[in-house]
mmCIF file of N, CA and C in Angstrom:
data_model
loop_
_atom_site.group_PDB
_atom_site.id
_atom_site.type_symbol
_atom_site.label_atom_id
_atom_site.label_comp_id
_atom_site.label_asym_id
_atom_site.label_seq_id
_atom_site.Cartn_x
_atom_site.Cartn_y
_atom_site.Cartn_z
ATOM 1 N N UNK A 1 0.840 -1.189 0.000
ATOM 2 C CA UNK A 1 0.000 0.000 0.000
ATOM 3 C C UNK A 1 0.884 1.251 0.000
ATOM 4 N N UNK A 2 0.260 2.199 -0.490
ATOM 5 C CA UNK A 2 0.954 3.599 0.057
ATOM 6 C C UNK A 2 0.665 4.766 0.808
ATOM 7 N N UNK A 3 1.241 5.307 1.790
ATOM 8 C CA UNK A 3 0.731 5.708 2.750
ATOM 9 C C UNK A 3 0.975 7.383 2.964
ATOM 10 N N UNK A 4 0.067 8.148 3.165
ATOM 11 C CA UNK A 4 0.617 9.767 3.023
ATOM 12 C C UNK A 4 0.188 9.908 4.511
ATOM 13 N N UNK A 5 0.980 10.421 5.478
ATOM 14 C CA UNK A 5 0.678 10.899 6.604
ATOM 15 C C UNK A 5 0.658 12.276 6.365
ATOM 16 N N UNK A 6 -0.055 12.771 7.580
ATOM 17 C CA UNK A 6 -0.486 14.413 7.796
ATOM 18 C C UNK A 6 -1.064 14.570 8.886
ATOM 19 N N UNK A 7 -0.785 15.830 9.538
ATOM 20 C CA UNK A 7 -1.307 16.439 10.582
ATOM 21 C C UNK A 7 -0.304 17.133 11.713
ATOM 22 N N UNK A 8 1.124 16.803 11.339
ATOM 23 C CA UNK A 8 1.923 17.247 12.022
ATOM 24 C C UNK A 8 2.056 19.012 12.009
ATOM 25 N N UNK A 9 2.853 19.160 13.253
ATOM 26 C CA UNK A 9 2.608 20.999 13.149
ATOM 27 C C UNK A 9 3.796 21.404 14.719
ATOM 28 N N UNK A 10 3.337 22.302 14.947
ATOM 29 C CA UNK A 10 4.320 22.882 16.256
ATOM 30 C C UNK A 10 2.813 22.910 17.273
ATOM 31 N N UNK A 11 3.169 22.501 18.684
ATOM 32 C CA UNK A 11 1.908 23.016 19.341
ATOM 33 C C UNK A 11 2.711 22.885 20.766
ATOM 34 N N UNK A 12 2.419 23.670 21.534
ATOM 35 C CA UNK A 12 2.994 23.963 22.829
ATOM 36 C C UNK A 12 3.116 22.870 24.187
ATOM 37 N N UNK A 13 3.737 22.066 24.929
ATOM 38 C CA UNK A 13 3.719 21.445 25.797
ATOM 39 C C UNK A 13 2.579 21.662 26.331
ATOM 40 N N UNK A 14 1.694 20.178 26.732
ATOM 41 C CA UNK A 14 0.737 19.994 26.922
ATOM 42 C C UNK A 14 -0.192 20.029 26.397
ATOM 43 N N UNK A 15 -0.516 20.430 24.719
ATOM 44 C CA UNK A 15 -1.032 20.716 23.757
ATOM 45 C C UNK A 15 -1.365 19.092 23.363
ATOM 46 N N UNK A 16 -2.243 18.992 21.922
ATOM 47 C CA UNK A 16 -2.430 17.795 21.321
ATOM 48 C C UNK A 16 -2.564 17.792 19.581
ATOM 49 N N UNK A 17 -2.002 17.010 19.449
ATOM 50 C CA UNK A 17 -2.273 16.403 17.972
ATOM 51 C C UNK A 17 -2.717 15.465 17.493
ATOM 52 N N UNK A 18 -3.525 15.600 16.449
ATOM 53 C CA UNK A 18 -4.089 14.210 15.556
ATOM 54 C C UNK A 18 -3.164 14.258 14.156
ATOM 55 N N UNK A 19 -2.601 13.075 14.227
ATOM 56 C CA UNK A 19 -1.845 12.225 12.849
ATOM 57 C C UNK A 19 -2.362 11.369 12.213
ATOM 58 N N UNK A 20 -2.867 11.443 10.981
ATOM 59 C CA UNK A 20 -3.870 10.940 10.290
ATOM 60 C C UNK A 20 -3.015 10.196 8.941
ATOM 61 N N UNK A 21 -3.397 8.781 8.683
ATOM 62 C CA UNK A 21 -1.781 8.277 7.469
ATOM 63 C C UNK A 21 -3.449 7.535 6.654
ATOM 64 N N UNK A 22 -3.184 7.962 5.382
ATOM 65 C CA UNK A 22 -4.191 7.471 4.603
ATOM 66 C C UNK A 22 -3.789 6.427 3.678
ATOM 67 N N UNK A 23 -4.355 5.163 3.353
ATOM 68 C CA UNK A 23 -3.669 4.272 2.296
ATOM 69 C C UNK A 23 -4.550 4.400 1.237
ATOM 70 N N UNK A 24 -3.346 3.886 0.088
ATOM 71 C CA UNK A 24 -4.419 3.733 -1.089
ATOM 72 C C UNK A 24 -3.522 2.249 -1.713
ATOM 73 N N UNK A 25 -4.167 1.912 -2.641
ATOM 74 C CA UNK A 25 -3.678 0.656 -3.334
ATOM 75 C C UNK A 25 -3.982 -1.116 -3.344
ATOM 76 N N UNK A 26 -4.172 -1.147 -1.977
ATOM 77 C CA UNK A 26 -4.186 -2.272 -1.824
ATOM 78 C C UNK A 26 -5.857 -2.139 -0.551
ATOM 79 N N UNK A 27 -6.202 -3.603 0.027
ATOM 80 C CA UNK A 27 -7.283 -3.513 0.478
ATOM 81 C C UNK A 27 -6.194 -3.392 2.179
ATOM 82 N N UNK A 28 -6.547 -1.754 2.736
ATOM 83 C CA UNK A 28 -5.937 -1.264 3.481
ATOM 84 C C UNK A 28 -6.136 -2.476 4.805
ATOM 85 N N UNK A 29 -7.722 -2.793 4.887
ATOM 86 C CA UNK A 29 -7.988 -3.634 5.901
ATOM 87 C C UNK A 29 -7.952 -4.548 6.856
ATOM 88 N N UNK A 30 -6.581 -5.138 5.735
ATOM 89 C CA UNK A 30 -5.927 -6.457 5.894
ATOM 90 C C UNK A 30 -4.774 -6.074 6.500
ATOM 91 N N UNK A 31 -4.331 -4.827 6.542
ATOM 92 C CA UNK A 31 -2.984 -4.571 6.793
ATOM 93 C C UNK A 31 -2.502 -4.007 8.484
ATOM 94 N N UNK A 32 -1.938 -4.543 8.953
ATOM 95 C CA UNK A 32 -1.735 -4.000 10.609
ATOM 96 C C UNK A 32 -0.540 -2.556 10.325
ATOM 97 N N UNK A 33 -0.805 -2.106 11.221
ATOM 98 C CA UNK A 33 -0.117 -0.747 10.971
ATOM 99 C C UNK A 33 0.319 0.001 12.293
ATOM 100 N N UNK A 34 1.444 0.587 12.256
ATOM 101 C CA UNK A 34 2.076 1.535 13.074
ATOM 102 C C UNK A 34 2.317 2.762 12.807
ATOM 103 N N UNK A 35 2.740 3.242 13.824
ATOM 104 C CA UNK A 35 3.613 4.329 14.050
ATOM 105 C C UNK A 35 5.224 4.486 14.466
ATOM 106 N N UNK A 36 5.922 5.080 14.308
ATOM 107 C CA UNK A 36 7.237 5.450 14.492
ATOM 108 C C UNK A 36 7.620 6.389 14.618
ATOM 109 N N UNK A 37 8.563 7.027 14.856
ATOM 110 C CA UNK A 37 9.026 8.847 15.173
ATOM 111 C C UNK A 37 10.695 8.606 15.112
ATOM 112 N N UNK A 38 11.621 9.829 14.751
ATOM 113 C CA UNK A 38 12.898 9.881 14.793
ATOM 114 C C UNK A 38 13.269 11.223 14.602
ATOM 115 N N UNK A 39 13.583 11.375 15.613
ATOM 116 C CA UNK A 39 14.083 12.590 16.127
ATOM 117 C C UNK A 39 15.584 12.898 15.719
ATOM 118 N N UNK A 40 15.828 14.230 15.406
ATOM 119 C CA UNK A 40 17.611 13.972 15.072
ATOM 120 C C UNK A 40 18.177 13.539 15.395
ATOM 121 N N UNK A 41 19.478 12.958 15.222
ATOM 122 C CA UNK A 41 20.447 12.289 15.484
ATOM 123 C C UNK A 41 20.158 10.929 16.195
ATOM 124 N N UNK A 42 18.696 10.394 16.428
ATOM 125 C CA UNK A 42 18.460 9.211 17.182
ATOM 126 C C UNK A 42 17.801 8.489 16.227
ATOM 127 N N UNK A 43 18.009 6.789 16.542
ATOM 128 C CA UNK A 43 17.525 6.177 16.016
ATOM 129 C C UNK A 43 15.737 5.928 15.634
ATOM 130 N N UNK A 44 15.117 5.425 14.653
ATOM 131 C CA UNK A 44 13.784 5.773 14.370
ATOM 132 C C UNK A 44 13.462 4.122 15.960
ATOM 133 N N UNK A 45 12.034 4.645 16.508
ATOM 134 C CA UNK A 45 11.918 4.298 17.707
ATOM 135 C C UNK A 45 9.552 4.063 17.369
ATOM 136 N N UNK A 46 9.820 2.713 18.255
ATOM 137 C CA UNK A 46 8.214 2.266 17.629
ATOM 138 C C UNK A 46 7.590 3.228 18.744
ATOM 139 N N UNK A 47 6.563 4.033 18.115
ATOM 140 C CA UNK A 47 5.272 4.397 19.254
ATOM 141 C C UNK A 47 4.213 3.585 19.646
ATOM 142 N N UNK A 48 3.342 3.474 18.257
ATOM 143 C CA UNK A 48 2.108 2.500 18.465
ATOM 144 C C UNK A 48 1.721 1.746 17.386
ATOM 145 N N UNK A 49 0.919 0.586 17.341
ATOM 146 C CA UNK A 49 0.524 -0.119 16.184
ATOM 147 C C UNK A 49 -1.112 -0.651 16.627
ATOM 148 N N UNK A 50 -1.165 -1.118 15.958
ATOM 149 C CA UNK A 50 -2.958 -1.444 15.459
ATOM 150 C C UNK A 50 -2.485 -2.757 15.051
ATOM 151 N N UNK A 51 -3.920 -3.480 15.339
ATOM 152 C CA UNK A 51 -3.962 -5.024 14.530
ATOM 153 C C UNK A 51 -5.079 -4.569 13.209
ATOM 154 N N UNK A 52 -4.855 -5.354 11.992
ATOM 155 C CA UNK A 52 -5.967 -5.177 10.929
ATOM 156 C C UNK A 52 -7.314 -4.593 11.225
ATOM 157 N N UNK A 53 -7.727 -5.249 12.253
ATOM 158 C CA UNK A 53 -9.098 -5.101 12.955
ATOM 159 C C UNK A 53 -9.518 -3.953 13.755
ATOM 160 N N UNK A 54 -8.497 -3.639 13.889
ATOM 161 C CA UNK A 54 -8.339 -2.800 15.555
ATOM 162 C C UNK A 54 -8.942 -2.988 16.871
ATOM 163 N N UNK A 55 -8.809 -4.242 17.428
ATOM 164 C CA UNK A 55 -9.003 -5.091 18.589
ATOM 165 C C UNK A 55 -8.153 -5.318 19.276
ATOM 166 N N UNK A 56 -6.447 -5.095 18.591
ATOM 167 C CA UNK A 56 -5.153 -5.065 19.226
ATOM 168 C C UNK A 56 -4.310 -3.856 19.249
ATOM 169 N N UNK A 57 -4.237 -3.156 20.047
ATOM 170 C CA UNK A 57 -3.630 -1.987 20.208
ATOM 171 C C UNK A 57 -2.252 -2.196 21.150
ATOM 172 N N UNK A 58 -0.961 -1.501 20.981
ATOM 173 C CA UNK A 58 0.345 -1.541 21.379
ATOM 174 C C UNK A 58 0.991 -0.436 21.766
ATOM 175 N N UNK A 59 1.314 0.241 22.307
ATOM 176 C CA UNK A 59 2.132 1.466 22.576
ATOM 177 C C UNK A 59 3.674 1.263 23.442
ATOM 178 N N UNK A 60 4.279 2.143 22.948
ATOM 179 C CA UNK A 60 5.494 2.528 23.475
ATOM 180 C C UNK A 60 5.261 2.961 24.930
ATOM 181 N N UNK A 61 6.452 2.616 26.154
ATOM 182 C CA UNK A 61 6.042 2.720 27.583
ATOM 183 C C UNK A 61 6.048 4.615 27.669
ATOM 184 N N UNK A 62 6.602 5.017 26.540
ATOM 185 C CA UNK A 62 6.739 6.725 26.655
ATOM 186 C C UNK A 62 5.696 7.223 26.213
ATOM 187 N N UNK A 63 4.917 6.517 25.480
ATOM 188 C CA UNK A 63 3.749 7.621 25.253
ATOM 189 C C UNK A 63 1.859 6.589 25.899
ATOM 190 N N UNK A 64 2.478 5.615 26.969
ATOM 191 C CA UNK A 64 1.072 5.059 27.019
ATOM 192 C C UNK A 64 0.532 6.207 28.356
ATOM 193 N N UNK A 65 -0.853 5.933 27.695
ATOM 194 C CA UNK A 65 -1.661 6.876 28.705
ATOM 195 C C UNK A 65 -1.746 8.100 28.110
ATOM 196 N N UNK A 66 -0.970 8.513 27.037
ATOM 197 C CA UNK A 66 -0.898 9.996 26.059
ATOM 198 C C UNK A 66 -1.670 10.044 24.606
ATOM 199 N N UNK A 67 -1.007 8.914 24.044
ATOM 200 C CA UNK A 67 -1.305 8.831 22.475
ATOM 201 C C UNK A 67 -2.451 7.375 22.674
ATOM 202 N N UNK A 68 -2.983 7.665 21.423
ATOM 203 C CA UNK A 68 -4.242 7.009 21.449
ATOM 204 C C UNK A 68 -3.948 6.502 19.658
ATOM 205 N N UNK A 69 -4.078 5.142 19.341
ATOM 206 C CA UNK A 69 -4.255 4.807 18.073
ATOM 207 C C UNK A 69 -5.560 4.338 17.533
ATOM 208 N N UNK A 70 -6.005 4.520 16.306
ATOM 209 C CA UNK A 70 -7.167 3.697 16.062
ATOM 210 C C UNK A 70 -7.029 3.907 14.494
ATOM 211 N N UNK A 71 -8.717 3.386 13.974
ATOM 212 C CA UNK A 71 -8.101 2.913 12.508
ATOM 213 C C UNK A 71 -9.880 3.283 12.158
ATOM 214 N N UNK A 72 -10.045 3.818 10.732
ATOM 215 C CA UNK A 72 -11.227 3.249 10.209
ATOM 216 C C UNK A 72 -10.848 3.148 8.722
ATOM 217 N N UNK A 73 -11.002 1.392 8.743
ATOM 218 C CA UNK A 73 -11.027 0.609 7.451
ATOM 219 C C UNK A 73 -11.636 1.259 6.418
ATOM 220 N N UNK A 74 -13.262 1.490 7.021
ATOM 221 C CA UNK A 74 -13.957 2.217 5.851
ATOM 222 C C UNK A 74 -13.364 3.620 4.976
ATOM 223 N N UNK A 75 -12.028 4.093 5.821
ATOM 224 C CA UNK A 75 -11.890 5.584 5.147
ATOM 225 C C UNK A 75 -10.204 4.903 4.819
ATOM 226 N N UNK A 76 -9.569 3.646 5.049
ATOM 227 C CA UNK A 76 -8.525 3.625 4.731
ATOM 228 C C UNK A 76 -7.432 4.439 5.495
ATOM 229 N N UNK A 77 -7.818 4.663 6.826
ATOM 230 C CA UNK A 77 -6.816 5.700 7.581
ATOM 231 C C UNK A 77 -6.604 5.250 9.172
ATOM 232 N N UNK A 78 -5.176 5.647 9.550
ATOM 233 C CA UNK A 78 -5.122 4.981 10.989
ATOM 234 C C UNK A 78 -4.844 6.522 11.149
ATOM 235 N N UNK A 79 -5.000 6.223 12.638
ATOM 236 C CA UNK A 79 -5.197 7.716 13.371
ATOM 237 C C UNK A 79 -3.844 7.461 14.788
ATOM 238 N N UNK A 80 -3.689 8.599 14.767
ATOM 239 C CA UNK A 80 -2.683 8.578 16.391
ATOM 240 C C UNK A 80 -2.956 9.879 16.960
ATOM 241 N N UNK A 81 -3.676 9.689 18.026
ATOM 242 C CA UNK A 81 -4.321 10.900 18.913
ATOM 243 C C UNK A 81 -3.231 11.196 19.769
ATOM 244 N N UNK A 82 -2.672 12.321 19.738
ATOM 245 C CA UNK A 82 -1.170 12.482 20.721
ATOM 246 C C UNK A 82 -2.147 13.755 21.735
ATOM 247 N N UNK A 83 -1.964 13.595 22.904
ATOM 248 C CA UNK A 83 -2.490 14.284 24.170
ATOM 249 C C UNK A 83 -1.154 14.612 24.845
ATOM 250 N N UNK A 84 -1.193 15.897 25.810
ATOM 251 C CA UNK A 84 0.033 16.181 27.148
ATOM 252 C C UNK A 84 1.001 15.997 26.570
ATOM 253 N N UNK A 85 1.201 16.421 25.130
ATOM 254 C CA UNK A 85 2.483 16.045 24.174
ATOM 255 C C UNK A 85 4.046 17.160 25.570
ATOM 256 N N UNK A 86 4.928 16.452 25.161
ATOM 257 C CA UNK A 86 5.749 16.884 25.745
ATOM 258 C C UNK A 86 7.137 17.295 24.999
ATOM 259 N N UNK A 87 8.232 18.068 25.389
ATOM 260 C CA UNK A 87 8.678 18.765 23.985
ATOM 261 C C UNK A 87 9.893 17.578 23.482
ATOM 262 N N UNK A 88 10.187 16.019 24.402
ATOM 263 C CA UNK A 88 10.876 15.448 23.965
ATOM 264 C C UNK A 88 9.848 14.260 22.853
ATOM 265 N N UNK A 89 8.477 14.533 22.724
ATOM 266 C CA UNK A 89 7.861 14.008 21.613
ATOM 267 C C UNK A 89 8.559 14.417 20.192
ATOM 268 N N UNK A 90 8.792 15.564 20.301
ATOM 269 C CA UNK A 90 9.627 16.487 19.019
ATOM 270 C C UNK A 90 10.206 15.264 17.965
ATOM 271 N N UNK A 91 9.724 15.061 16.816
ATOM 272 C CA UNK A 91 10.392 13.698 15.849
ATOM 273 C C UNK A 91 9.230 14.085 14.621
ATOM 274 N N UNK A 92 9.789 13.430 13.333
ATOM 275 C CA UNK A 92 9.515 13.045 12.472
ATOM 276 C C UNK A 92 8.218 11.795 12.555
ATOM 277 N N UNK A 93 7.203 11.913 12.376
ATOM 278 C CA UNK A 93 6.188 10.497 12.732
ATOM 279 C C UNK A 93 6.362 9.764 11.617
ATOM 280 N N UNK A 94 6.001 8.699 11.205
ATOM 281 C CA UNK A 94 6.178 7.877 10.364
ATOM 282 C C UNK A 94 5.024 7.068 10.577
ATOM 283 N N UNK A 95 3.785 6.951 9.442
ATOM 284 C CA UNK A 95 3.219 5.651 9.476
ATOM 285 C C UNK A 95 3.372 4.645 8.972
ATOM 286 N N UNK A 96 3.648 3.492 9.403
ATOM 287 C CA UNK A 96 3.513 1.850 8.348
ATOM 288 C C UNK A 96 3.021 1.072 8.165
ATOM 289 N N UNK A 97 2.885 0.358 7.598
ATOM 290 C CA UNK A 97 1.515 -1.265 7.386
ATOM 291 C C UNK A 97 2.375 -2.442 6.526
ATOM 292 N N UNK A 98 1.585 -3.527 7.206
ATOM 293 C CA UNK A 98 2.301 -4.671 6.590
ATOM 294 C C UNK A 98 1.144 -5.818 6.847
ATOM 295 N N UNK A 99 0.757 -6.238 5.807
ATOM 296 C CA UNK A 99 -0.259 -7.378 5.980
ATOM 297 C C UNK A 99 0.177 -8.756 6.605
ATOM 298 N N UNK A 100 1.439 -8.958 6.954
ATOM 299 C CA UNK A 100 2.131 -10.127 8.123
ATOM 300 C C UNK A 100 2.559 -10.166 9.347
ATOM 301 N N UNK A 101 2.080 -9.082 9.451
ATOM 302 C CA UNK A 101 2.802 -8.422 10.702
ATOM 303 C C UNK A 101 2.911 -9.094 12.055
ATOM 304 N N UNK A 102 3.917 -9.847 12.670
ATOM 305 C CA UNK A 102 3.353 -10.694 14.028
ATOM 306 C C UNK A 102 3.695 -9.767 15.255
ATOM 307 N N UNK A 103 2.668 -10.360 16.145
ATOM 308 C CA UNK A 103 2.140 -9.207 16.686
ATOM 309 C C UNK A 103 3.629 -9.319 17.904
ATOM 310 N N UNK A 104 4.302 -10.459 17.781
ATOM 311 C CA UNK A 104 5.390 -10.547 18.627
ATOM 312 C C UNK A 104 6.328 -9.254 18.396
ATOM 313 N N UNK A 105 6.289 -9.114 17.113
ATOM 314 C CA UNK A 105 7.432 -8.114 16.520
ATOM 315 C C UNK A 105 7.372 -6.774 15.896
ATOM 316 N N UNK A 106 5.824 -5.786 17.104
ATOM 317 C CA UNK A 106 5.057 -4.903 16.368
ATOM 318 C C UNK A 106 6.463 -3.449 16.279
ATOM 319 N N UNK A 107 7.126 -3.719 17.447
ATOM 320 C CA UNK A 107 8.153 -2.315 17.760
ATOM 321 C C UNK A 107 9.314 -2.510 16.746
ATOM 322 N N UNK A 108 9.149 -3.445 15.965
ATOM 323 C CA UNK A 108 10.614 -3.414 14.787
ATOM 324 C C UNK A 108 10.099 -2.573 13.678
ATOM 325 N N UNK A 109 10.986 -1.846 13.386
ATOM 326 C CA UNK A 109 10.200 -1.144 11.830
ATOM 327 C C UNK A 109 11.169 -2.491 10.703
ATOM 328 N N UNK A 110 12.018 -2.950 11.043
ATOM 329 C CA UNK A 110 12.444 -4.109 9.715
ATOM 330 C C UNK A 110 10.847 -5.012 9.645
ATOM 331 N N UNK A 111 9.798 -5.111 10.296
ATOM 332 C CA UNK A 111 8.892 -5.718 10.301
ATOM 333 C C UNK A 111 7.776 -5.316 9.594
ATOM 334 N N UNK A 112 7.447 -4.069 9.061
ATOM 335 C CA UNK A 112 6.837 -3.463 8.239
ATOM 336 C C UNK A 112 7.154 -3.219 6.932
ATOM 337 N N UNK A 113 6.502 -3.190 6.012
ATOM 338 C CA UNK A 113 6.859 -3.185 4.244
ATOM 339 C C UNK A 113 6.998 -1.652 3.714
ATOM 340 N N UNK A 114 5.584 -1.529 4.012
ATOM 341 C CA UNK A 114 5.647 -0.015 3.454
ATOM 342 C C UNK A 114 5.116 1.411 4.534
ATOM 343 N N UNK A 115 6.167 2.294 3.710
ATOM 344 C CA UNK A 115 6.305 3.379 4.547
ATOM 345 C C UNK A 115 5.334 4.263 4.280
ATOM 346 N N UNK A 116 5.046 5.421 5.130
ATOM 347 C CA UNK A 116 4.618 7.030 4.385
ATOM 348 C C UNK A 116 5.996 7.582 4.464
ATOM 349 N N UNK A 117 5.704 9.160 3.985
ATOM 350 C CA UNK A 117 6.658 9.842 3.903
ATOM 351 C C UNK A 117 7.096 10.910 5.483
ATOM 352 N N UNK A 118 6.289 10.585 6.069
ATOM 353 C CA UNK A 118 6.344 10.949 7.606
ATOM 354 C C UNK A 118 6.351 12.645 7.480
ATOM 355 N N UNK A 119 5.531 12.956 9.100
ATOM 356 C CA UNK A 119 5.407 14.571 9.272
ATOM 357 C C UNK A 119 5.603 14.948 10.510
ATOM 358 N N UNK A 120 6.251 16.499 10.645
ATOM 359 C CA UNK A 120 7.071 16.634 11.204
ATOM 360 C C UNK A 120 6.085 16.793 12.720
ATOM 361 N N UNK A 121 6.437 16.820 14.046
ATOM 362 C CA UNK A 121 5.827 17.417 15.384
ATOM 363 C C UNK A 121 6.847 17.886 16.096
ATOM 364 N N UNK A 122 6.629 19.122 16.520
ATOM 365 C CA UNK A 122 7.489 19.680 17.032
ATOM 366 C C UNK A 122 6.369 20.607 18.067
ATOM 367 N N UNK A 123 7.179 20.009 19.570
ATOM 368 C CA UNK A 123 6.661 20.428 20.950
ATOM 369 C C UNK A 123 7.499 21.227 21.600
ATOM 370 N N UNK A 124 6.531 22.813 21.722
ATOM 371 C CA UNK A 124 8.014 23.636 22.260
ATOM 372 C C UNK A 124 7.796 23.882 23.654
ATOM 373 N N UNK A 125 8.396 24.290 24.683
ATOM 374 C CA UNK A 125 8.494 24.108 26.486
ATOM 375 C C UNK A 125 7.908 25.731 26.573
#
């Protein structure tokens, strides 16, 4: 599939964002999907993922209780609700999907196929 994320922006500590990654190409439905972020000079690092269905939800121990993932099949789009953003959220987001995805191995991005082109968030203090 291919994936265009959007919604990134600057918004002030404690502020919130919605990141919205839309697919087209393939039948999106089938496909489990994440999130990722990479901040300069650090390695790209898993936030959250979705199962096909969205009955399985995963988060990173840094953003649980903050960011919120979900998905609607019908519009082809996963969502990442970021809340109490904080200014070391600051990264590049990245959405991905991969129709094999085991759920053992949701925080690897070598485990995902295809990328978006990722957007930027930037949280200032």
């Amino acid at each position: 599939v291919q994936l265009q994320a959007s919604g990134g922006g600057l918004v002030q500590a404690g502020g919130s964002l919605t990141l919205s990654c839309v697919a087209s190409g393939r039948t999106f439905s089938s496909y489990a999907a994440g999130w990722f972020r990479q901040a300069p000079g650090k390695e790209r690092e898993f936030v959250a993922a979705i199962s096909w269905g969205g009955s399985r939800t995963y988060y990173a121990d840094s953003v649980k209780g903050r960011f919120t993932i979900s998905r609607d099949n019908a519009k082809n789009t996963v969502f990442l609700q970021m809340n109490s953003l904080k200014p070391e959220d600051t990264a590049v987001y990245y959405c991905a999907a991969d129709p094999y995805l085991d759920s053992n191995y949701v925080t690897r991005p070598s485990e995902y196929d295809d990328w978006g082109q990722g957007t930027q968030v930037t949280v200032s203090s």
